[in-house]
Short mmCIF file of C-alpha atoms in Angstrom, two decimals:
data_model
loop_
_atom_site.label_atom_id
_atom_site.label_comp_id
_atom_site.label_asym_id
_atom_site.label_seq_id
_atom_site.Cartn_x
_atom_site.Cartn_y
_atom_site.Cartn_z
CA MET A 3 110.50 107.57 79.87
CA ALA A 4 107.65 105.94 78.08
CA GLU A 5 106.13 107.23 74.78
CA ARG A 6 103.24 109.61 75.46
CA LEU A 7 100.55 108.90 73.25
CA SER A 8 97.37 111.36 73.19
CA ALA A 9 94.23 110.23 74.69
CA ARG A 10 92.46 109.32 71.67
CA ALA A 11 95.65 107.80 70.14
CA VAL A 12 95.56 105.42 73.17
CA VAL A 13 91.81 104.49 72.67
CA THR A 14 92.40 103.85 68.89
CA ALA A 15 95.39 101.54 69.70
CA LEU A 16 93.13 99.36 72.45
CA ALA A 17 89.60 99.52 70.97
CA ASP A 18 88.45 97.22 68.42
CA ASP A 19 87.92 98.67 65.08
CA ALA A 20 85.17 101.38 64.79
CA THR A 21 83.59 100.49 68.34
CA PHE A 22 84.49 103.78 70.18
CA ALA A 23 81.65 106.05 71.14
CA GLU A 24 82.52 108.92 73.05
CA LEU A 25 80.22 109.89 75.91
CA PRO A 26 78.60 113.34 75.98
CA ALA A 27 80.44 115.70 78.51
CA PRO A 28 78.19 117.21 81.23
CA MET A 29 77.63 120.90 81.03
CA ARG A 30 78.85 123.12 83.83
CA ARG A 31 78.22 126.82 84.36
CA SER A 32 81.31 128.71 83.39
CA ARG A 33 83.03 131.09 85.64
CA PRO A 34 85.68 133.51 84.49
CA ASP A 35 89.05 132.10 85.16
CA GLY A 36 87.50 129.19 86.99
CA PRO A 37 86.36 128.80 90.70
CA LEU A 38 89.11 130.65 92.25
CA ALA A 39 89.21 133.47 89.44
CA TRP A 40 93.02 132.49 89.14
CA PRO A 41 94.35 135.01 86.44
CA GLY A 42 94.94 133.72 83.15
CA TYR A 43 93.39 130.36 83.91
CA ASP A 44 90.85 130.92 80.84
CA ASP A 45 93.66 131.52 78.61
CA SER A 46 95.65 128.49 79.73
CA ARG A 47 92.62 126.29 79.04
CA ALA A 48 92.17 127.81 75.64
CA ARG A 49 95.75 127.13 74.67
CA ALA A 50 95.40 123.61 75.95
CA ALA A 51 92.42 123.06 73.82
CA GLU A 52 93.90 124.55 70.64
CA ARG A 53 97.05 122.33 71.26
CA THR A 54 95.28 119.01 71.86
CA GLY A 55 91.65 119.46 70.30
CA GLU A 56 90.30 118.65 73.57
CA GLN A 57 88.08 120.49 75.90
CA GLU A 58 89.14 118.73 78.96
CA SER A 59 91.79 116.44 80.23
CA VAL A 60 89.93 113.19 79.94
CA VAL A 61 88.05 111.59 77.03
CA CYS A 62 85.25 109.25 78.16
CA GLY A 63 83.50 106.66 75.99
CA THR A 64 82.57 103.03 75.41
CA ALA A 65 84.50 100.55 73.32
CA ARG A 66 85.03 96.90 72.65
CA VAL A 67 88.37 95.60 73.72
CA GLY A 68 88.91 92.00 72.47
CA GLY A 69 85.06 91.56 72.14
CA THR A 70 84.07 92.97 75.65
CA ARG A 71 82.37 96.25 75.83
CA ALA A 72 83.77 98.48 78.47
CA VAL A 73 83.89 102.15 79.42
CA LEU A 74 87.18 103.78 78.59
CA ILE A 75 88.48 106.88 80.59
CA ALA A 76 91.59 108.14 78.62
CA PHE A 77 93.69 111.06 80.22
CA GLU A 78 94.96 113.53 77.72
CA PHE A 79 98.33 114.71 79.34
CA GLY A 80 98.74 117.56 76.91
CA PHE A 81 95.76 119.26 78.44
CA LEU A 82 97.33 120.90 81.56
CA GLY A 83 99.09 117.85 82.49
CA GLY A 84 96.27 115.79 82.51
CA SER A 85 95.14 117.22 85.74
CA LEU A 86 91.78 116.89 87.54
CA GLY A 87 89.58 119.85 87.99
CA GLU A 88 85.84 120.28 88.40
CA ARG A 89 84.83 119.60 84.93
CA THR A 90 87.36 116.60 84.77
CA GLY A 91 85.39 115.31 87.85
CA ASP A 92 81.94 115.77 86.17
CA ARG A 93 83.24 113.60 83.02
CA LEU A 94 84.48 111.01 85.44
CA GLU A 95 81.44 110.80 87.41
CA ALA A 96 79.26 110.50 84.37
CA ALA A 97 81.52 107.77 82.93
CA TYR A 98 81.32 105.62 86.05
CA THR A 99 77.56 106.17 86.29
CA TYR A 100 77.11 105.05 82.62
CA ALA A 101 79.22 102.06 83.33
CA ARG A 102 77.05 100.82 86.30
CA GLU A 103 73.92 101.49 84.44
CA ARG A 104 74.86 99.42 81.72
CA ARG A 105 76.96 96.76 83.68
CA PHE A 106 80.12 97.63 81.89
CA PRO A 107 83.65 97.23 83.23
CA VAL A 108 85.77 100.43 83.58
CA VAL A 109 89.20 100.93 82.25
CA PRO A 110 90.96 104.16 83.28
CA LEU A 111 93.86 104.88 81.03
CA VAL A 112 95.74 107.13 83.43
CA ALA A 113 98.18 109.84 82.54
CA THR A 114 97.99 112.71 84.85
CA GLY A 115 100.21 115.05 87.08
CA GLY A 116 97.49 115.29 89.91
CA SER A 117 95.11 118.04 90.83
CA ARG A 118 94.66 121.32 89.05
CA MET A 119 96.28 124.12 91.07
CA GLN A 120 94.25 126.90 89.46
CA GLU A 121 91.09 125.27 91.01
CA GLY A 122 92.66 124.80 94.46
CA MET A 123 91.00 122.61 97.08
CA LEU A 124 87.90 122.27 94.74
CA ALA A 125 90.25 120.36 92.43
CA LEU A 126 91.58 118.27 95.06
CA THR A 127 88.12 117.26 96.31
CA GLN A 128 87.52 115.78 92.89
CA LEU A 129 89.48 112.61 94.25
CA GLN A 130 86.91 112.17 96.66
CA ARG A 131 84.21 112.12 93.94
CA VAL A 132 86.42 109.67 92.04
CA ALA A 133 86.93 107.35 94.93
CA ARG A 134 83.34 107.28 95.59
CA GLN A 135 82.32 106.25 91.97
CA SER A 136 84.93 103.53 92.10
CA ALA A 137 83.78 102.34 95.41
CA LEU A 138 80.13 102.21 93.89
CA THR A 139 81.31 100.32 90.77
CA ARG A 140 83.19 97.98 93.08
CA GLU A 141 79.96 97.38 95.10
CA ALA A 142 78.08 96.73 91.90
CA GLY A 143 80.33 93.91 91.15
CA LEU A 144 81.88 95.30 88.08
CA ALA A 145 85.55 95.20 87.19
CA GLN A 146 87.95 98.08 87.04
CA VAL A 147 91.28 97.43 84.97
CA ALA A 148 93.55 100.35 85.07
CA VAL A 149 96.40 101.14 82.61
CA LEU A 150 99.11 103.36 83.79
CA ARG A 151 100.70 105.58 81.33
CA ASP A 152 103.44 108.24 81.63
CA PRO A 153 103.17 109.83 83.92
CA THR A 154 100.66 108.51 86.48
CA THR A 155 101.24 110.46 89.84
CA GLY A 156 99.34 112.37 92.35
CA GLY A 157 95.64 111.82 93.11
CA GLY A 158 95.10 110.05 89.80
CA TRP A 159 97.51 107.27 90.87
CA ALA A 160 96.02 107.12 94.28
CA THR A 161 92.40 106.81 93.12
CA LEU A 162 91.98 105.67 89.52
CA GLY A 163 95.15 103.81 89.46
CA ALA A 164 95.89 102.20 92.65
CA GLY A 165 92.34 101.80 93.57
CA ALA A 166 91.66 99.51 90.39
CA ASP A 167 91.08 95.75 90.80
CA VAL A 168 93.85 95.05 88.23
CA VAL A 169 96.59 97.38 87.55
CA LEU A 170 98.57 97.23 84.24
CA ALA A 171 101.56 99.46 83.28
CA LEU A 172 103.45 100.59 80.42
CA PRO A 173 107.34 100.05 80.67
CA GLY A 174 109.20 102.96 81.92
CA ALA A 175 106.19 104.77 82.98
CA GLN A 176 106.59 107.20 85.75
CA VAL A 177 104.34 106.00 88.51
CA GLY A 178 104.09 107.31 92.07
CA PHE A 179 102.27 109.46 94.33
CA ALA A 180 104.93 112.30 94.38
CA GLY A 181 105.57 113.93 91.03
CA SER A 182 109.07 114.69 89.61
CA ARG A 183 108.90 118.21 90.91
CA VAL A 184 107.92 117.52 94.38
CA ARG A 185 110.09 114.81 95.49
CA PRO A 186 113.00 114.97 97.84
CA ALA A 187 115.99 116.13 96.10
CA ASP A 188 117.79 112.90 96.70
CA ALA A 189 115.07 110.59 96.04
CA ASP A 190 116.05 107.57 93.79
CA PRO A 191 114.08 108.11 90.62
CA ALA A 192 113.95 104.27 90.00
CA ALA A 193 111.51 104.03 92.78
CA TYR A 194 109.13 106.13 90.80
CA THR A 195 108.51 103.91 87.97
CA ALA A 196 106.05 101.05 86.80
CA GLU A 197 108.69 98.49 87.07
CA ALA A 198 109.34 99.49 90.79
CA GLN A 199 105.44 99.38 91.50
CA VAL A 200 105.15 95.85 90.51
CA ILE A 201 108.28 94.82 92.38
CA ALA A 202 106.42 96.57 95.49
CA GLY A 203 103.23 94.77 95.06
CA ALA A 204 101.22 97.95 94.08
CA ALA A 205 100.83 96.96 90.56
CA ASP A 206 100.12 93.54 88.70
CA ALA A 207 102.37 93.78 85.51
CA VAL A 208 104.23 95.74 83.05
CA VAL A 209 102.81 95.13 79.65
CA ARG A 210 104.67 96.05 76.37
CA PRO A 211 102.37 98.49 74.21
CA GLU A 212 102.36 96.00 71.40
CA GLU A 213 101.00 93.46 73.77
CA LEU A 214 98.56 95.80 75.80
CA ARG A 215 95.55 95.36 73.33
CA GLY A 216 95.63 91.44 73.86
CA THR A 217 96.30 91.43 77.45
CA LEU A 218 93.64 93.98 78.24
CA GLY A 219 91.15 92.20 76.25
CA ARG A 220 91.90 88.83 78.03
CA TRP A 221 91.48 90.49 81.37
CA LEU A 222 88.12 92.04 80.53
CA ARG A 223 86.84 88.75 79.00
CA LEU A 224 87.97 86.86 82.21
CA LEU A 225 86.53 89.42 84.67
CA THR A 226 83.09 89.70 83.08
CA CYS A 227 82.19 85.94 83.15
CA PRO A 228 80.45 85.28 86.44
CA SER A 229 79.37 81.62 87.34
CA THR A 230 77.56 79.91 90.32
CA THR A 231 78.91 76.51 89.79
CA PRO A 232 81.92 75.53 91.74
CA ALA A 233 85.28 74.91 90.00
CA PRO A 234 85.74 71.31 89.22
CA THR A 235 88.63 69.25 91.17
CA PRO A 236 91.62 69.16 89.00
CA GLU A 237 92.84 65.58 87.93
CA PRO A 238 95.81 64.23 90.00
CA LEU A 239 99.02 64.30 87.99
CA GLY A 240 101.13 62.21 90.35
CA GLU A 241 102.69 58.90 89.09
CA THR A 242 100.52 56.56 91.16
CA ALA A 243 96.86 56.49 92.23
CA VAL A 244 97.70 54.15 95.20
CA LEU A 245 96.99 55.61 98.54
CA PRO A 246 99.97 55.77 101.10
CA ALA A 247 100.47 52.90 103.31
CA THR A 248 101.64 54.79 106.21
CA GLY A 249 101.81 58.32 107.45
CA TRP A 250 105.48 58.59 106.81
CA ASP A 251 104.93 57.28 103.32
CA ALA A 252 102.42 60.06 102.77
CA VAL A 253 105.04 62.61 103.94
CA ARG A 254 107.91 61.08 101.99
CA ARG A 255 105.69 61.18 98.84
CA ALA A 256 104.58 64.66 99.43
CA ARG A 257 108.09 65.79 99.79
CA SER A 258 109.50 64.06 96.62
CA PRO A 259 111.11 66.63 94.34
CA ARG A 260 109.44 64.52 91.47
CA ARG A 261 106.07 65.25 92.56
CA PRO A 262 104.12 67.73 90.33
CA ARG A 263 103.91 71.28 91.57
CA ALA A 264 101.24 74.09 91.26
CA ALA A 265 102.32 75.31 88.02
CA ALA A 266 101.97 71.89 86.50
CA TYR A 267 98.55 71.60 87.82
CA LEU A 268 97.58 75.19 86.57
CA ASP A 269 98.94 74.58 83.03
CA ALA A 270 96.91 71.43 82.63
CA TYR A 271 93.86 72.87 84.07
CA PHE A 272 93.47 76.06 82.39
CA THR A 273 93.46 76.82 78.64
CA ASP A 274 94.55 80.20 79.17
CA ARG A 275 95.38 82.44 82.45
CA VAL A 276 96.50 85.87 83.60
CA ALA A 277 98.24 86.52 86.98
CA ILE A 278 97.46 89.18 89.54
CA SER A 279 100.73 90.15 91.56
CA GLY A 280 101.17 91.69 94.92
CA ASP A 281 99.31 92.41 98.19
CA ARG A 282 98.87 96.18 97.69
CA CYS A 283 100.77 96.55 101.07
CA GLY A 284 104.27 96.70 99.67
CA GLY A 285 104.97 92.96 99.13
CA THR A 286 104.89 90.06 96.76
CA ASP A 287 105.57 86.17 96.99
CA PRO A 288 106.03 85.16 93.46
CA GLU A 289 107.91 82.12 94.70
CA GLY A 290 105.27 80.97 97.29
CA MET A 291 101.84 81.88 95.88
CA LEU A 292 100.47 81.91 92.43
CA CYS A 293 97.22 83.87 91.94
CA GLY A 294 95.08 84.98 88.94
CA PHE A 295 92.13 84.09 86.60
CA GLY A 296 91.82 81.62 83.86
CA THR A 297 89.73 79.50 81.62
CA HIS A 298 88.55 76.25 82.32
CA GLY A 299 85.96 74.35 80.44
CA GLY A 300 84.82 77.55 78.70
CA ARG A 301 84.37 79.76 81.85
CA THR A 302 86.33 81.81 84.22
CA VAL A 303 87.78 80.29 87.41
CA ALA A 304 90.23 82.17 89.96
CA TYR A 305 92.83 80.36 91.40
CA ALA A 306 95.29 80.84 94.37
CA ALA A 307 97.97 78.06 94.67
CA GLN A 308 100.76 77.56 96.92
CA THR A 309 104.02 76.26 95.29
CA GLY A 310 105.51 73.93 97.85
CA THR A 311 107.56 76.48 99.72
CA ALA A 312 106.99 78.22 103.08
CA THR A 313 104.34 80.83 102.43
CA ARG A 314 105.27 84.40 103.26
CA PRO A 315 102.76 87.02 104.46
CA ALA A 316 102.53 88.90 101.14
CA GLY A 317 101.66 85.50 99.55
CA TYR A 318 98.61 85.18 102.07
CA ARG A 319 97.61 88.89 101.57
CA THR A 320 97.63 88.22 97.74
CA ALA A 321 95.54 85.20 97.85
CA ALA A 322 92.98 87.21 100.19
CA ARG A 323 92.84 89.83 97.64
CA LEU A 324 92.23 87.29 94.85
CA ILE A 325 89.34 85.46 96.73
CA ARG A 326 87.75 88.88 97.59
CA LEU A 327 88.04 90.17 94.01
CA ALA A 328 86.66 86.89 92.75
CA ASP A 329 83.77 87.08 95.27
CA ARG A 330 82.71 90.61 94.24
CA LEU A 331 82.67 89.42 90.46
CA GLY A 332 80.75 86.17 91.16
CA ILE A 333 83.65 83.97 89.76
CA PRO A 334 84.30 80.61 91.21
CA VAL A 335 87.77 79.79 92.97
CA LEU A 336 90.22 77.00 92.91
CA THR A 337 92.77 76.76 95.61
CA LEU A 338 95.83 74.50 95.68
CA VAL A 339 97.37 73.56 99.06
CA ASP A 340 101.15 72.85 98.88
CA THR A 341 103.23 74.21 101.79
CA PRO A 342 105.38 72.87 104.65
CA GLY A 343 103.86 75.71 106.40
CA ALA A 344 103.76 79.32 106.75
CA ALA A 345 107.12 81.30 106.74
CA ASN A 346 108.12 81.75 110.41
CA ASP A 347 111.35 83.60 110.33
CA ALA A 348 111.91 87.00 111.97
CA GLU A 349 111.17 88.95 108.81
CA ALA A 350 107.95 87.23 108.43
CA GLU A 351 107.02 88.34 111.89
CA ARG A 352 107.83 91.79 111.11
CA GLN A 353 105.88 91.69 107.79
CA GLY A 354 102.75 90.61 109.90
CA ALA A 355 102.48 86.77 109.22
CA GLY A 356 99.74 86.24 112.08
CA ALA A 357 97.59 89.24 110.59
CA ALA A 358 98.04 87.98 106.86
CA ILE A 359 96.90 84.46 107.58
CA ALA A 360 94.00 85.66 109.67
CA ASP A 361 93.01 87.86 106.66
CA LEU A 362 92.91 84.91 104.40
CA PHE A 363 90.95 82.68 106.72
CA GLY A 364 88.63 85.63 106.85
CA ALA A 365 88.52 85.88 103.13
CA VAL A 366 87.83 82.26 102.49
CA ALA A 367 85.11 81.95 105.46
CA SER A 368 83.10 84.92 104.29
CA ALA A 369 83.46 84.11 100.43
CA ARG A 370 79.82 83.69 98.82
CA THR A 371 81.30 82.43 95.64
CA PRO A 372 82.04 78.70 95.56
CA VAL A 373 85.62 77.68 96.61
CA THR A 374 87.16 74.34 95.65
CA THR A 375 90.50 73.20 97.25
CA LEU A 376 92.77 70.44 96.40
CA VAL A 377 95.62 69.52 98.60
CA ILE A 378 98.42 68.52 95.92
CA GLY A 379 101.44 68.03 98.47
CA GLU A 380 102.25 68.99 101.93
CA GLY A 381 99.51 70.45 104.02
CA GLY A 382 101.64 72.09 106.89
CA SER A 383 99.40 73.27 109.82
CA GLY A 384 97.46 76.67 109.75
CA GLY A 385 99.51 78.07 107.01
CA ALA A 386 98.07 75.47 104.66
CA LEU A 387 94.44 75.32 106.36
CA ALA A 388 94.03 79.11 105.55
CA LEU A 389 93.74 78.46 101.95
CA ALA A 390 91.44 75.34 102.20
CA ALA A 391 87.57 75.54 101.73
CA PRO A 392 85.62 74.25 104.36
CA GLY A 393 83.52 71.33 103.34
CA ASN A 394 84.85 71.24 99.85
CA THR A 395 88.71 70.33 100.11
CA TRP A 396 89.90 67.17 98.22
CA ALA A 397 93.36 65.39 98.23
CA THR A 398 95.72 63.62 95.74
CA PRO A 399 97.31 60.36 96.70
CA ASP A 400 100.63 62.17 97.08
CA SER A 401 99.77 64.43 99.87
CA TYR A 402 99.13 64.77 103.51
CA PHE A 403 97.64 67.29 105.73
CA SER A 404 98.84 67.77 109.41
CA VAL A 405 98.27 69.89 112.44
CA ILE A 406 102.26 69.78 112.71
CA ALA A 407 105.03 68.21 110.77
CA PRO A 408 105.87 64.83 112.32
CA GLU A 409 109.37 65.75 113.21
CA LEU A 410 108.14 68.93 115.23
CA ALA A 411 105.47 66.85 116.85
CA ALA A 412 108.17 64.33 117.85
CA ALA A 413 110.40 67.08 119.12
CA ILE A 414 107.78 68.60 121.19
CA LEU A 415 106.82 65.19 122.79
CA LYS A 416 110.54 64.79 123.58
CA ARG A 417 110.67 61.61 121.47
CA PRO A 418 113.91 60.35 119.94
CA PRO A 419 114.31 60.55 115.91
CA ARG A 420 113.47 57.02 115.60
CA GLU A 421 109.73 57.79 116.59
CA VAL A 422 109.22 60.38 113.97
CA GLU A 423 107.72 57.78 111.73
CA PRO A 424 105.43 56.28 114.28
CA THR A 425 104.37 59.65 115.10
CA ALA A 426 103.32 60.36 111.45
CA ASP A 427 100.98 57.49 111.89
CA GLN A 428 99.42 58.60 115.10
CA LEU A 429 98.67 62.06 113.61
CA ARG A 430 96.60 60.40 110.96
CA ILE A 431 97.56 62.62 108.16
CA ARG A 432 97.08 60.23 105.17
CA PRO A 433 94.43 61.42 102.56
CA GLN A 434 92.21 58.48 103.55
CA ASP A 435 92.71 59.19 107.22
CA LEU A 436 91.57 62.79 106.43
CA VAL A 437 88.38 61.33 104.63
CA GLU A 438 87.62 59.22 107.58
CA LEU A 439 87.95 62.01 110.02
CA GLY A 440 85.69 64.23 108.03
CA VAL A 441 88.29 66.88 107.45
CA ILE A 442 88.16 66.61 103.58
CA ARG A 443 85.45 65.56 101.23
CA GLY A 444 87.55 62.69 99.30
CA THR A 445 90.59 61.88 97.26
CA VAL A 446 91.06 62.36 93.64
CA GLY A 447 92.48 59.64 91.51
CA GLY A 448 93.06 57.13 94.59
#
């Protein structure tokens, strides 16, 4: 179990020195024992207030974190289990409204057991209020970065937590829609942890407490730096600037194990970067797609990069999530194309490969923020094209882009193996062929 700090202790640990300013709490007419006249509710609230020093289960205010001003919403689990009631909803609505008025990002520091039973359905409907405030903040182009503390369950997880743009979690935190007292008796407790949510693609990273302040500060800085200038094309990292002589030469060079991959390009391009993980649909593709935000030339650029393997459906969905988030925040995007194609095994079909690729095509096509693409290796059919920016795609000398792999084209045409190489020439897949055909804008370093 993760350490359970009070709301104010968490704020103190994260905020820059002496920058936290609490927001005034909205006033609501008091009713004896709450809206349901639940016997003993007033006494429970009074004991909670005496024990914690708080009047409600959330503390809301503004602070600088790593130099970026944000609205912090810190849950006090010691106050009736951090549960949400009408007054909690009032505070949350006021905090989100304040953030939109002043163009501040929002940071929910979640630790809650869910909705407050003593207020019945009126407590549960606070989730609708919270969801609306989150949606309005999203529409306003403001970032929401959630930190999952222990525990994060029920409606707090399903709105403030899972509904954030970026989800960070503390090690060992209990995270799940079902709280510990309402799960099936035979449920595996390991499934209800921060670590499990990262594996399932529902959270981005587990961050150690001593690293949380710096990590959160980097995220806020990167997500609050919009720009209308397209991301510059990376410099090629290959051994030669000479363009391939034949189509098969282009294929051979792109498939070389010595060719630089996405990680090398990202390391050379960014001075610092942070990664998002997961498609929010139960999947991740860490071996096939790298996504996140970084600093290049003093400004923020988002990136989605294929790694040279067959891209899984979760990879396409994660890339689409990245591009839509960057689009909302006004951050330019860099995509790196490098895949022999989309994964086409039976499991990929069960995971919705076609729908995932279609979703990415749609995200790129509808993006208002500028997208820059560099083909750094294999450009295998639609599984590669989905990540490419129409009208702003470039290629390195050690890359190719093809409607189909030459071997497969020869097989479909019932040609013998010796005709694979001539088929590669017929497909016109070299970088210079693609420029001549108008498929890409140009080559870099060639």
